[in-house]
mmCIF file of C-alpha atoms and ligand atoms in Angstrom:
data_model
loop_
_atom_site.group_PDB
_atom_site.id
_atom_site.type_symbol
_atom_site.label_atom_id
_atom_site.label_comp_id
_atom_site.label_asym_id
_atom_site.label_seq_id
_atom_site.Cartn_x
_atom_site.Cartn_y
_atom_site.Cartn_z
ATOM 1 C CA UNK A 1 154.121 105.152 78.005
ATOM 2 C CA UNK A 2 151.709 107.369 79.953
ATOM 3 C CA UNK A 3 153.279 108.851 83.029
ATOM 4 C CA UNK A 4 151.480 109.174 86.351
ATOM 5 C CA UNK A 5 151.740 112.958 86.030
ATOM 6 C CA UNK A 6 149.661 112.945 82.837
ATOM 7 C CA UNK A 7 146.927 110.884 84.458
ATOM 8 C CA UNK A 8 146.726 113.114 87.495
ATOM 9 C CA UNK A 9 145.202 116.369 86.248
ATOM 10 C CA UNK A 10 141.537 115.978 87.177
ATOM 11 C CA UNK A 11 140.657 119.654 87.672
ATOM 12 C CA UNK A 12 140.257 120.620 83.986
ATOM 13 C CA UNK A 13 138.006 117.618 83.400
ATOM 14 C CA UNK A 14 135.301 118.604 85.878
ATOM 15 C CA UNK A 15 132.057 120.340 84.885
ATOM 16 C CA UNK A 16 131.715 124.033 85.679
ATOM 17 C CA UNK A 17 129.325 123.256 88.539
ATOM 18 C CA UNK A 18 132.016 121.292 90.353
ATOM 19 C CA UNK A 19 133.805 124.597 90.879
ATOM 20 C CA UNK A 20 131.371 125.302 93.709
ATOM 21 C CA UNK A 21 131.688 121.927 95.428
ATOM 22 C CA UNK A 22 134.463 122.411 97.886
ATOM 23 C CA UNK A 23 135.189 120.355 100.969
ATOM 24 C CA UNK A 24 134.673 122.728 103.826
ATOM 25 C CA UNK A 25 137.825 123.341 105.847
ATOM 26 C CA UNK A 26 135.691 122.931 108.901
ATOM 27 C CA UNK A 27 134.565 119.426 108.044
ATOM 28 C CA UNK A 28 138.200 118.549 107.517
ATOM 29 C CA UNK A 29 139.102 120.028 110.882
ATOM 30 C CA UNK A 30 136.222 118.273 112.592
ATOM 31 C CA UNK A 31 137.564 114.925 111.449
ATOM 32 C CA UNK A 32 140.448 115.480 113.838
ATOM 33 C CA UNK A 33 138.118 115.729 116.760
ATOM 34 C CA UNK A 34 137.576 112.111 117.446
ATOM 35 C CA UNK A 35 140.470 112.157 119.895
ATOM 36 C CA UNK A 36 139.486 111.126 123.412
ATOM 37 C CA UNK A 37 139.014 113.922 125.906
ATOM 38 C CA UNK A 38 137.581 116.464 123.464
ATOM 39 C CA UNK A 39 134.210 117.817 124.484
ATOM 40 C CA UNK A 40 132.465 118.333 121.179
ATOM 41 C CA UNK A 41 129.661 120.769 120.532
ATOM 42 C CA UNK A 42 130.419 120.423 116.828
ATOM 43 C CA UNK A 43 128.350 117.615 115.342
ATOM 44 C CA UNK A 44 124.667 118.303 114.973
ATOM 45 C CA UNK A 45 123.683 114.651 114.832
ATOM 46 C CA UNK A 46 121.073 112.908 117.011
ATOM 47 C CA UNK A 47 122.176 111.092 120.166
ATOM 48 C CA UNK A 48 122.401 107.361 119.312
ATOM 49 C CA UNK A 49 121.279 106.604 122.885
ATOM 50 C CA UNK A 50 117.804 107.554 121.658
ATOM 51 C CA UNK A 51 117.656 105.248 118.648
ATOM 52 C CA UNK A 52 114.766 102.730 118.776
ATOM 53 C CA UNK A 53 117.084 99.721 118.452
ATOM 54 C CA UNK A 54 114.761 97.008 119.756
ATOM 55 C CA UNK A 55 111.893 98.290 117.629
ATOM 56 C CA UNK A 56 114.112 98.394 114.531
ATOM 57 C CA UNK A 57 115.359 94.852 115.180
ATOM 58 C CA UNK A 58 111.759 93.638 115.531
ATOM 59 C CA UNK A 59 110.660 95.522 112.406
ATOM 60 C CA UNK A 60 113.418 94.096 110.178
ATOM 61 C CA UNK A 61 112.752 90.608 111.592
ATOM 62 C CA UNK A 62 109.020 90.908 110.945
ATOM 63 C CA UNK A 63 109.518 92.104 107.368
ATOM 64 C CA UNK A 64 111.999 89.327 106.610
ATOM 65 C CA UNK A 65 109.974 86.620 108.355
ATOM 66 C CA UNK A 66 107.074 87.019 105.929
ATOM 67 C CA UNK A 67 107.842 85.644 102.459
ATOM 68 C CA UNK A 68 105.725 88.157 100.569
ATOM 69 C CA UNK A 69 106.941 91.114 102.638
ATOM 70 C CA UNK A 70 110.562 89.973 102.313
ATOM 71 C CA UNK A 71 110.188 89.625 98.560
ATOM 72 C CA UNK A 72 108.823 93.150 98.363
ATOM 73 C CA UNK A 73 111.317 94.604 100.814
ATOM 74 C CA UNK A 74 114.315 93.272 98.924
ATOM 75 C CA UNK A 75 112.859 94.293 95.550
ATOM 76 C CA UNK A 76 112.776 97.618 93.632
ATOM 77 C CA UNK A 77 109.674 99.657 94.373
ATOM 78 C CA UNK A 78 107.733 102.676 93.101
ATOM 79 C CA UNK A 79 109.628 105.975 92.952
ATOM 80 C CA UNK A 80 106.837 107.761 94.864
ATOM 81 C CA UNK A 81 107.608 105.726 97.990
ATOM 82 C CA UNK A 82 106.081 102.793 99.934
ATOM 83 C CA UNK A 83 102.330 103.410 100.015
ATOM 84 C CA UNK A 84 101.662 102.582 103.706
ATOM 85 C CA UNK A 85 104.484 104.953 104.647
ATOM 86 C CA UNK A 86 102.987 107.715 102.499
ATOM 87 C CA UNK A 87 99.639 107.036 104.166
ATOM 88 C CA UNK A 88 101.241 107.502 107.573
ATOM 89 C CA UNK A 89 102.773 110.761 106.337
ATOM 90 C CA UNK A 90 99.360 111.930 105.082
ATOM 91 C CA UNK A 91 97.907 111.439 108.589
ATOM 92 C CA UNK A 92 100.935 113.110 110.168
ATOM 93 C CA UNK A 93 100.655 116.137 107.871
ATOM 94 C CA UNK A 94 96.919 116.272 108.653
ATOM 95 C CA UNK A 95 97.774 116.497 112.369
ATOM 96 C CA UNK A 96 100.034 119.439 111.524
ATOM 97 C CA UNK A 97 97.203 121.208 109.705
ATOM 98 C CA UNK A 98 98.127 120.255 106.144
ATOM 99 C CA UNK A 99 95.282 118.299 104.534
ATOM 100 C CA UNK A 100 96.808 116.276 101.692
ATOM 101 C CA UNK A 101 96.716 112.902 99.924
ATOM 102 C CA UNK A 102 99.261 110.259 99.010
ATOM 103 C CA UNK A 103 99.709 111.898 95.620
ATOM 104 C CA UNK A 104 101.011 115.010 97.367
ATOM 105 C CA UNK A 105 103.989 113.080 98.754
ATOM 106 C CA UNK A 106 107.247 111.686 97.459
ATOM 107 C CA UNK A 107 109.593 109.814 99.773
ATOM 108 C CA UNK A 108 113.238 110.909 99.581
ATOM 109 C CA UNK A 109 116.559 109.694 100.930
ATOM 110 C CA UNK A 110 116.439 112.051 103.908
ATOM 111 C CA UNK A 111 115.398 115.663 103.488
ATOM 112 C CA UNK A 112 118.900 116.314 102.138
ATOM 113 C CA UNK A 113 117.887 114.582 98.908
ATOM 114 C CA UNK A 114 114.708 116.689 98.883
ATOM 115 C CA UNK A 115 116.857 119.839 98.875
ATOM 116 C CA UNK A 116 119.003 118.511 96.032
ATOM 117 C CA UNK A 117 115.909 117.597 93.997
ATOM 118 C CA UNK A 118 114.334 121.006 94.555
ATOM 119 C CA UNK A 119 117.527 122.696 93.411
ATOM 120 C CA UNK A 120 117.588 120.447 90.346
ATOM 121 C CA UNK A 121 113.954 121.115 89.480
ATOM 122 C CA UNK A 122 113.821 124.838 90.224
ATOM 123 C CA UNK A 123 117.234 126.431 89.679
ATOM 124 C CA UNK A 124 118.818 127.302 86.369
ATOM 125 C CA UNK A 125 122.315 128.775 86.581
ATOM 126 C CA UNK A 126 122.107 132.382 87.774
ATOM 127 C CA UNK A 127 118.585 132.072 89.233
ATOM 128 C CA UNK A 128 118.093 133.536 92.671
ATOM 129 C CA UNK A 129 117.388 131.481 95.784
ATOM 130 C CA UNK A 130 116.331 133.528 98.802
ATOM 131 C CA UNK A 131 117.893 132.227 102.020
ATOM 132 C CA UNK A 132 118.356 133.497 105.545
ATOM 133 C CA UNK A 133 121.857 134.386 106.674
ATOM 134 C CA UNK A 134 122.867 132.171 108.374
ATOM 135 C CA UNK A 135 121.086 129.136 106.950
ATOM 136 C CA UNK A 136 121.533 125.348 106.854
ATOM 137 C CA UNK A 137 124.938 124.620 105.332
ATOM 138 C CA UNK A 138 123.666 121.441 103.647
ATOM 139 C CA UNK A 139 121.015 123.450 101.807
ATOM 140 C CA UNK A 140 123.658 125.846 100.478
ATOM 141 C CA UNK A 141 125.716 122.843 99.363
ATOM 142 C CA UNK A 142 122.729 121.192 97.673
ATOM 143 C CA UNK A 143 121.545 124.350 95.905
ATOM 144 C CA UNK A 144 125.016 125.584 94.948
ATOM 145 C CA UNK A 145 125.523 122.587 92.655
ATOM 146 C CA UNK A 146 122.894 124.220 90.416
ATOM 147 C CA UNK A 147 124.823 127.511 90.292
ATOM 148 C CA UNK A 148 122.292 129.977 91.703
ATOM 149 C CA UNK A 149 122.913 133.416 93.108
ATOM 150 C CA UNK A 150 121.648 134.015 96.623
ATOM 151 C CA UNK A 151 119.834 136.942 98.135
ATOM 152 C CA UNK A 152 119.059 137.437 101.792
ATOM 153 C CA UNK A 153 115.716 136.871 103.486
ATOM 154 C CA UNK A 154 115.096 138.565 106.801
ATOM 155 C CA UNK A 155 111.728 137.070 107.707
ATOM 156 C CA UNK A 156 111.793 138.166 111.335
ATOM 157 C CA UNK A 157 113.107 141.705 111.255
ATOM 158 C CA UNK A 158 111.950 142.847 107.839
ATOM 159 C CA UNK A 159 112.384 141.433 104.355
ATOM 160 C CA UNK A 160 113.116 143.868 101.571
ATOM 161 C CA UNK A 161 110.275 144.780 99.230
ATOM 162 C CA UNK A 162 109.305 142.247 96.543
ATOM 163 C CA UNK A 163 110.392 144.809 93.938
ATOM 164 C CA UNK A 164 113.837 145.043 95.471
ATOM 165 C CA UNK A 165 114.363 141.275 95.326
ATOM 166 C CA UNK A 166 112.997 141.075 91.790
ATOM 167 C CA UNK A 167 115.146 143.972 90.578
ATOM 168 C CA UNK A 168 118.293 142.508 92.100
ATOM 169 C CA UNK A 169 117.583 139.216 90.325
ATOM 170 C CA UNK A 170 116.793 140.970 87.032
ATOM 171 C CA UNK A 171 120.060 142.893 87.281
ATOM 172 C CA UNK A 172 121.731 139.472 87.276
ATOM 173 C CA UNK A 173 119.616 138.559 84.219
ATOM 174 C CA UNK A 174 117.573 135.937 86.077
ATOM 175 C CA UNK A 175 114.543 135.392 88.290
ATOM 176 C CA UNK A 176 113.854 134.740 91.942
ATOM 177 C CA UNK A 177 112.850 131.065 92.063
ATOM 178 C CA UNK A 178 112.090 130.215 95.705
ATOM 179 C CA UNK A 179 112.566 131.197 99.331
ATOM 180 C CA UNK A 180 114.127 128.544 101.589
ATOM 181 C CA UNK A 181 113.642 128.647 105.353
ATOM 182 C CA UNK A 182 114.023 126.390 108.394
ATOM 183 C CA UNK A 183 111.166 127.973 110.346
ATOM 184 C CA UNK A 184 111.304 125.937 113.568
ATOM 185 C CA UNK A 185 114.401 125.516 115.797
ATOM 186 C CA UNK A 186 116.679 126.233 112.884
ATOM 187 C CA UNK A 187 120.058 124.818 112.102
ATOM 188 C CA UNK A 188 122.275 126.707 112.920
ATOM 189 C CA UNK A 189 120.604 129.313 115.163
ATOM 190 C CA UNK A 190 117.965 127.356 117.097
ATOM 191 C CA UNK A 191 115.553 130.195 116.349
ATOM 192 C CA UNK A 192 111.898 129.917 115.331
ATOM 193 C CA UNK A 193 109.924 132.190 113.026
ATOM 194 C CA UNK A 194 106.910 133.784 114.685
ATOM 195 C CA UNK A 195 103.451 133.340 113.229
ATOM 196 C CA UNK A 196 103.585 136.915 111.930
ATOM 197 C CA UNK A 197 106.923 136.263 110.207
ATOM 198 C CA UNK A 198 105.512 133.109 108.579
ATOM 199 C CA UNK A 199 102.549 135.090 107.256
ATOM 200 C CA UNK A 200 104.803 137.915 106.010
ATOM 201 C CA UNK A 201 106.971 135.401 104.203
ATOM 202 C CA UNK A 202 103.888 134.037 102.448
ATOM 203 C CA UNK A 203 102.904 137.604 101.495
ATOM 204 C CA UNK A 204 106.340 138.168 99.987
ATOM 205 C CA UNK A 205 106.255 134.823 98.172
ATOM 206 C CA UNK A 206 102.798 135.596 96.784
ATOM 207 C CA UNK A 207 103.988 138.964 95.476
ATOM 208 C CA UNK A 208 107.093 137.443 93.927
ATOM 209 C CA UNK A 209 105.038 134.480 92.670
ATOM 210 C CA UNK A 210 107.498 131.946 94.098
ATOM 211 C CA UNK A 211 107.208 128.895 96.355
ATOM 212 C CA UNK A 212 108.353 128.862 99.957
ATOM 213 C CA UNK A 213 110.505 125.786 100.573
ATOM 214 C CA UNK A 214 109.953 124.917 104.227
ATOM 215 C CA UNK A 215 112.533 122.642 105.881
ATOM 216 C CA UNK A 216 110.906 121.159 108.972
ATOM 217 C CA UNK A 217 113.830 118.975 110.070
ATOM 218 C CA UNK A 218 113.627 119.957 113.760
ATOM 219 C CA UNK A 219 109.977 120.959 114.078
ATOM 220 C CA UNK A 220 109.038 117.927 116.219
ATOM 221 C CA UNK A 221 111.776 118.670 118.783
ATOM 222 C CA UNK A 222 109.770 121.318 120.649
ATOM 223 C CA UNK A 223 110.721 121.847 124.298
ATOM 224 C CA UNK A 224 108.109 124.384 125.331
ATOM 225 C CA UNK A 225 105.225 126.558 124.184
ATOM 226 C CA UNK A 226 102.589 125.768 121.604
ATOM 227 C CA UNK A 227 103.471 124.394 118.172
ATOM 228 C CA UNK A 228 103.280 127.008 115.428
ATOM 229 C CA UNK A 229 101.562 125.937 112.218
ATOM 230 C CA UNK A 230 103.818 124.956 109.329
ATOM 231 C CA UNK A 231 104.056 127.673 106.667
ATOM 232 C CA UNK A 232 102.430 125.179 104.332
ATOM 233 C CA UNK A 233 99.376 124.898 106.627
ATOM 234 C CA UNK A 234 99.001 128.687 106.538
ATOM 235 C CA UNK A 235 99.186 128.753 102.765
ATOM 236 C CA UNK A 236 96.807 125.818 102.307
ATOM 237 C CA UNK A 237 94.310 127.692 104.518
ATOM 238 C CA UNK A 238 94.760 130.871 102.415
ATOM 239 C CA UNK A 239 94.254 129.085 99.112
ATOM 240 C CA UNK A 240 91.626 126.562 100.148
ATOM 241 C CA UNK A 241 93.577 123.404 99.346
ATOM 242 C CA UNK A 242 97.063 122.049 98.798
ATOM 243 C CA UNK A 243 96.795 121.759 95.042
ATOM 244 C CA UNK A 244 96.148 125.515 94.779
ATOM 245 C CA UNK A 245 99.105 126.266 97.015
ATOM 246 C CA UNK A 246 102.718 126.826 96.092
ATOM 247 C CA UNK A 247 104.520 125.869 99.288
ATOM 248 C CA UNK A 248 106.854 122.895 99.406
ATOM 249 C CA UNK A 249 107.410 121.093 102.707
ATOM 250 C CA UNK A 250 110.445 118.923 103.459
ATOM 251 C CA UNK A 251 110.010 116.468 106.327
ATOM 252 C CA UNK A 252 112.308 113.823 107.791
ATOM 253 C CA UNK A 253 112.380 110.958 110.291
ATOM 254 C CA UNK A 254 116.072 111.592 110.938
ATOM 255 C CA UNK A 255 115.864 113.664 114.096
ATOM 256 C CA UNK A 256 113.120 111.642 115.782
ATOM 257 C CA UNK A 257 113.613 108.004 114.718
ATOM 258 C CA UNK A 258 116.868 107.425 112.805
ATOM 259 C CA UNK A 259 118.996 109.287 110.274
ATOM 260 C CA UNK A 260 120.685 106.051 109.199
ATOM 261 C CA UNK A 261 117.576 104.659 107.498
ATOM 262 C CA UNK A 262 117.596 107.768 105.257
ATOM 263 C CA UNK A 263 113.876 108.440 105.014
ATOM 264 C CA UNK A 264 112.480 111.899 104.423
ATOM 265 C CA UNK A 265 109.656 113.262 102.306
ATOM 266 C CA UNK A 266 108.409 116.179 100.244
ATOM 267 C CA UNK A 267 104.830 117.442 100.437
ATOM 268 C CA UNK A 268 103.756 119.612 97.500
ATOM 269 C CA UNK A 269 100.921 120.163 95.034
ATOM 270 C CA UNK A 270 100.363 117.067 92.874
ATOM 271 C CA UNK A 271 101.662 118.697 89.709
ATOM 272 C CA UNK A 272 104.981 119.382 91.420
ATOM 273 C CA UNK A 273 105.121 115.867 92.913
ATOM 274 C CA UNK A 274 104.690 114.338 89.443
ATOM 275 C CA UNK A 275 107.843 116.167 88.307
ATOM 276 C CA UNK A 276 109.709 115.297 91.495
ATOM 277 C CA UNK A 277 108.900 111.605 90.977
ATOM 278 C CA UNK A 278 110.672 111.823 87.611
ATOM 279 C CA UNK A 279 113.669 113.403 89.316
ATOM 280 C CA UNK A 280 113.639 110.632 91.934
ATOM 281 C CA UNK A 281 113.422 107.984 89.216
ATOM 282 C CA UNK A 282 116.378 109.414 87.338
ATOM 283 C CA UNK A 283 118.394 109.792 90.502
ATOM 284 C CA UNK A 284 118.059 106.491 92.362
ATOM 285 C CA UNK A 285 114.777 104.806 91.231
ATOM 286 C CA UNK A 286 113.477 104.448 94.785
ATOM 287 C CA UNK A 287 114.433 104.712 98.448
ATOM 288 C CA UNK A 288 115.534 101.421 99.986
ATOM 289 C CA UNK A 289 112.284 99.445 100.041
ATOM 290 C CA UNK A 290 113.008 97.485 103.199
ATOM 291 C CA UNK A 291 114.057 100.640 105.040
ATOM 292 C CA UNK A 292 110.769 102.273 104.097
ATOM 293 C CA UNK A 293 108.877 99.238 105.393
ATOM 294 C CA UNK A 294 110.835 99.336 108.617
ATOM 295 C CA UNK A 295 110.373 103.092 108.938
ATOM 296 C CA UNK A 296 106.653 102.639 108.420
ATOM 297 C CA UNK A 297 106.536 100.158 111.307
ATOM 298 C CA UNK A 298 108.663 102.423 113.507
ATOM 299 C CA UNK A 299 106.422 105.376 112.703
ATOM 300 C CA UNK A 300 103.295 103.369 113.544
ATOM 301 C CA UNK A 301 104.645 101.919 116.781
ATOM 302 C CA UNK A 302 107.233 104.328 118.148
ATOM 303 C CA UNK A 303 106.913 107.844 116.679
ATOM 304 C CA UNK A 304 104.972 109.520 119.474
ATOM 305 C CA UNK A 305 106.959 107.908 122.282
ATOM 306 C CA UNK A 306 110.225 108.798 120.515
ATOM 307 C CA UNK A 307 109.164 112.420 120.150
ATOM 308 C CA UNK A 308 108.480 112.580 123.891
ATOM 309 C CA UNK A 309 111.807 110.946 124.764
ATOM 310 C CA UNK A 310 113.791 113.165 122.419
ATOM 311 C CA UNK A 311 112.149 116.340 123.689
ATOM 312 C CA UNK A 312 112.871 115.486 127.331
ATOM 313 C CA UNK A 313 116.437 114.372 126.546
ATOM 314 C CA UNK A 314 117.478 117.416 124.529
ATOM 315 C CA UNK A 315 115.566 119.858 126.736
ATOM 316 C CA UNK A 316 117.786 118.904 129.715
ATOM 317 C CA UNK A 317 120.885 119.411 127.582
ATOM 318 C CA UNK A 318 119.612 122.755 126.256
ATOM 319 C CA UNK A 319 118.966 123.829 129.858
ATOM 320 C CA UNK A 320 122.465 122.773 130.884
ATOM 321 C CA UNK A 321 124.008 124.732 128.021
ATOM 322 C CA UNK A 322 122.016 127.911 128.629
ATOM 323 C CA UNK A 323 122.786 127.759 132.356
ATOM 324 C CA UNK A 324 126.520 127.292 131.707
ATOM 325 C CA UNK A 325 126.615 130.110 129.157
ATOM 326 C CA UNK A 326 124.910 132.436 131.623
ATOM 327 C CA UNK A 327 127.314 131.508 134.417
ATOM 328 C CA UNK A 328 130.546 131.648 132.452
ATOM 329 C CA UNK A 329 130.402 133.837 129.355
ATOM 330 C CA UNK A 330 131.957 137.289 129.643
ATOM 331 C CA UNK A 331 130.156 140.463 128.685
ATOM 332 C CA UNK A 332 129.989 141.130 124.955
ATOM 333 C CA UNK A 333 129.194 137.520 124.069
ATOM 334 C CA UNK A 334 125.539 136.904 123.114
ATOM 335 C CA UNK A 335 123.604 133.759 122.251
ATOM 336 C CA UNK A 336 120.189 132.465 121.212
ATOM 337 C CA UNK A 337 117.741 130.691 123.546
ATOM 338 C CA UNK A 338 116.265 127.896 121.435
ATOM 339 C CA UNK A 339 112.795 126.584 122.246
ATOM 340 C CA UNK A 340 113.663 123.247 120.603
ATOM 341 C CA UNK A 341 116.087 121.555 118.245
ATOM 342 C CA UNK A 342 119.769 120.894 118.790
ATOM 343 C CA UNK A 343 121.614 124.227 118.515
ATOM 344 C CA UNK A 344 122.638 127.437 120.262
ATOM 345 C CA UNK A 345 124.139 130.213 118.124
ATOM 346 C CA UNK A 346 126.746 132.399 119.721
ATOM 347 C CA UNK A 347 128.033 135.840 118.674
ATOM 348 C CA UNK A 348 131.504 136.870 119.779
ATOM 349 C CA UNK A 349 132.431 140.537 120.119
ATOM 350 C CA UNK A 350 133.077 142.174 116.721
ATOM 351 C CA UNK A 351 136.517 141.505 115.343
ATOM 352 C CA UNK A 352 136.877 138.091 116.998
ATOM 353 C CA UNK A 353 137.119 135.141 114.671
ATOM 354 C CA UNK A 354 135.286 131.827 115.201
ATOM 355 C CA UNK A 355 137.745 129.810 113.137
ATOM 356 C CA UNK A 356 140.792 130.981 115.098
ATOM 357 C CA UNK A 357 138.884 130.447 118.314
ATOM 358 C CA UNK A 358 138.216 126.847 117.224
ATOM 359 C CA UNK A 359 141.897 126.281 116.666
ATOM 360 C CA UNK A 360 142.693 127.505 120.192
ATOM 361 C CA UNK A 361 139.671 125.765 121.717
ATOM 362 C CA UNK A 362 140.742 122.378 120.371
ATOM 363 C CA UNK A 363 144.409 122.783 121.279
ATOM 364 C CA UNK A 364 144.193 124.634 124.583
ATOM 365 C CA UNK A 365 140.809 123.678 125.998
ATOM 366 C CA UNK A 366 139.829 120.378 124.376
ATOM 367 C CA UNK A 367 136.529 121.840 123.174
ATOM 368 C CA UNK A 368 135.073 121.853 119.651
ATOM 369 C CA UNK A 369 132.248 123.676 117.879
ATOM 370 C CA UNK A 370 131.514 124.829 114.329
ATOM 371 C CA UNK A 371 132.637 128.345 113.345
ATOM 372 C CA UNK A 372 129.584 130.184 112.033
ATOM 373 C CA UNK A 373 130.934 131.603 108.755
ATOM 374 C CA UNK A 374 130.176 128.347 106.894
ATOM 375 C CA UNK A 375 126.453 128.934 107.355
ATOM 376 C CA UNK A 376 126.442 132.203 105.400
ATOM 377 C CA UNK A 377 125.993 132.440 101.633
ATOM 378 C CA UNK A 378 128.300 135.453 101.661
ATOM 379 C CA UNK A 379 131.400 136.231 103.668
ATOM 380 C CA UNK A 380 129.778 137.350 106.892
ATOM 381 C CA UNK A 381 129.567 135.648 110.255
ATOM 382 C CA UNK A 382 133.246 135.370 111.117
ATOM 383 C CA UNK A 383 132.499 136.274 114.734
ATOM 384 C CA UNK A 384 129.819 133.606 115.163
ATOM 385 C CA UNK A 385 129.741 129.963 116.160
ATOM 386 C CA UNK A 386 127.311 127.068 116.416
ATOM 387 C CA UNK A 387 127.150 124.989 119.570
ATOM 388 C CA UNK A 388 125.245 121.706 119.541
ATOM 389 C CA UNK A 389 124.152 120.132 122.806
ATOM 390 C CA UNK A 390 122.958 116.908 121.181
ATOM 391 C CA UNK A 391 125.869 114.610 122.011
ATOM 392 C CA UNK A 392 127.461 115.950 125.203
ATOM 393 C CA UNK A 393 126.186 114.969 128.652
ATOM 394 C CA UNK A 394 125.042 117.698 131.020
ATOM 395 C CA UNK A 395 128.307 117.424 132.982
ATOM 396 C CA UNK A 396 130.329 117.704 129.762
ATOM 397 C CA UNK A 397 128.286 120.691 128.677
ATOM 398 C CA UNK A 398 128.958 122.511 131.955
ATOM 399 C CA UNK A 399 132.671 121.720 131.769
ATOM 400 C CA UNK A 400 133.027 122.464 128.055
ATOM 401 C CA UNK A 401 131.300 125.834 128.222
ATOM 402 C CA UNK A 402 133.378 126.817 131.259
ATOM 403 C CA UNK A 403 136.582 125.959 129.347
ATOM 404 C CA UNK A 404 135.436 127.824 126.251
ATOM 405 C CA UNK A 405 134.488 130.891 128.276
ATOM 406 C CA UNK A 406 137.941 130.930 129.875
ATOM 407 C CA UNK A 407 139.480 131.428 126.428
ATOM 408 C CA UNK A 408 137.292 134.487 125.949
ATOM 409 C CA UNK A 409 137.825 136.108 129.326
HETATM 410 C C1 LIG B 1 117.947 121.961 108.605
HETATM 411 C C2 LIG B 1 118.254 120.604 108.097
HETATM 412 N N1 LIG B 1 117.630 120.162 107.010
HETATM 413 C C3 LIG B 1 117.869 118.948 106.497
HETATM 414 C C4 LIG B 1 118.800 118.108 107.072
HETATM 415 C C5 LIG B 1 119.046 116.785 106.399
HETATM 416 O O1 LIG B 1 118.664 115.735 107.195
HETATM 417 P P1 LIG B 1 118.169 114.342 106.578
HETATM 418 O O2 LIG B 1 118.673 114.253 105.182
HETATM 419 O O3 LIG B 1 118.768 113.321 107.465
HETATM 420 O O4 LIG B 1 116.675 114.388 106.646
HETATM 421 C C6 LIG B 1 119.490 118.516 108.207
HETATM 422 C C7 LIG B 1 120.506 117.626 108.819
HETATM 423 O O5 LIG B 1 121.273 117.994 109.653
HETATM 424 C C8 LIG B 1 119.216 119.801 108.730
HETATM 425 O O6 LIG B 1 119.861 120.261 109.803
#
């Protein structure tokens, strides 16, 4: 008779890569935050009040009302993605300064799947991925499954020399494989890379002979100033065409239209897309066909209006948060002033700890945020935190920041 104890021991059965897949303590803690009365600056998700519900209802109804469309929508489809949707993306990328064709695009299940696929295609165990510190936690989770080592990019205030990155990788018996950045209104800092920093990053990538992986998740959520060109547009201009370039662009509809439909995309040279299509095929065959059809209709009918609504909506909340921080935060606390996106990044005086502050903030002040350490590939950032203004009303933002500041005064 096999006892329950013998059946239990899963740990030794997992692959080596599973070693690096750990539930973050923070995510566990954040699950407790759904209690009423908590003002949460923790989740970075879009405000559901903005979702194009009527348009989505009409789009699903239209697809299902037409026998041929319904048959297609409920069927498997090509791994590259629904052609009319890719054609919309081609026009959209053209507007951003990236001239490309349908064969330069593969549709993914959100840009999160794009990051997983790029890790799968580019990283052998021990290879180096260059990332900023902090960077998007989901990118670290996606890449870490492929067992890379990380090295730090500092695109704004001075990268190291190409030789220094290459030597550090060689010392670990591997190569630098790509540089990953969120250049506009980053998660978690809200910061944007200047044009000069984008160009310098391309210089570094050219010298190291690696692609820049550009994550444009928040680029459309611009509150002020002129749009900066995507890094990919700069490289395409340098090399005279996308198929001579090495950049890889990850786009998504999640922050503008809906994250629930799970539609993102990768733009890359055709040779790279052909390999990514094989990865997509092996992974899940295709994105939900009907969701791609619906997303295509939403993009055609509602994208521009949704961008305008989202910008106005989140700009007011950003303003409320910056005003409250200025009014209430004591000396020694500093924060970023995002020109778009969903996040403010806050630095506490040295020696203070974001995780212990969260514990007190939840219990004593009814306020939540994400401690910043999770966004670092190494063990820095204990005195930092990420505040999202996406879900709290302006009144809640004012109240929540005042309560948080009281704990620090
Ligand atoms: C920087 C960044 N990239 C990618 C994603 C993934 O989004 P999605 O898979 O919905 O496109 C997120 C989501 O929060 C993000 O913040």
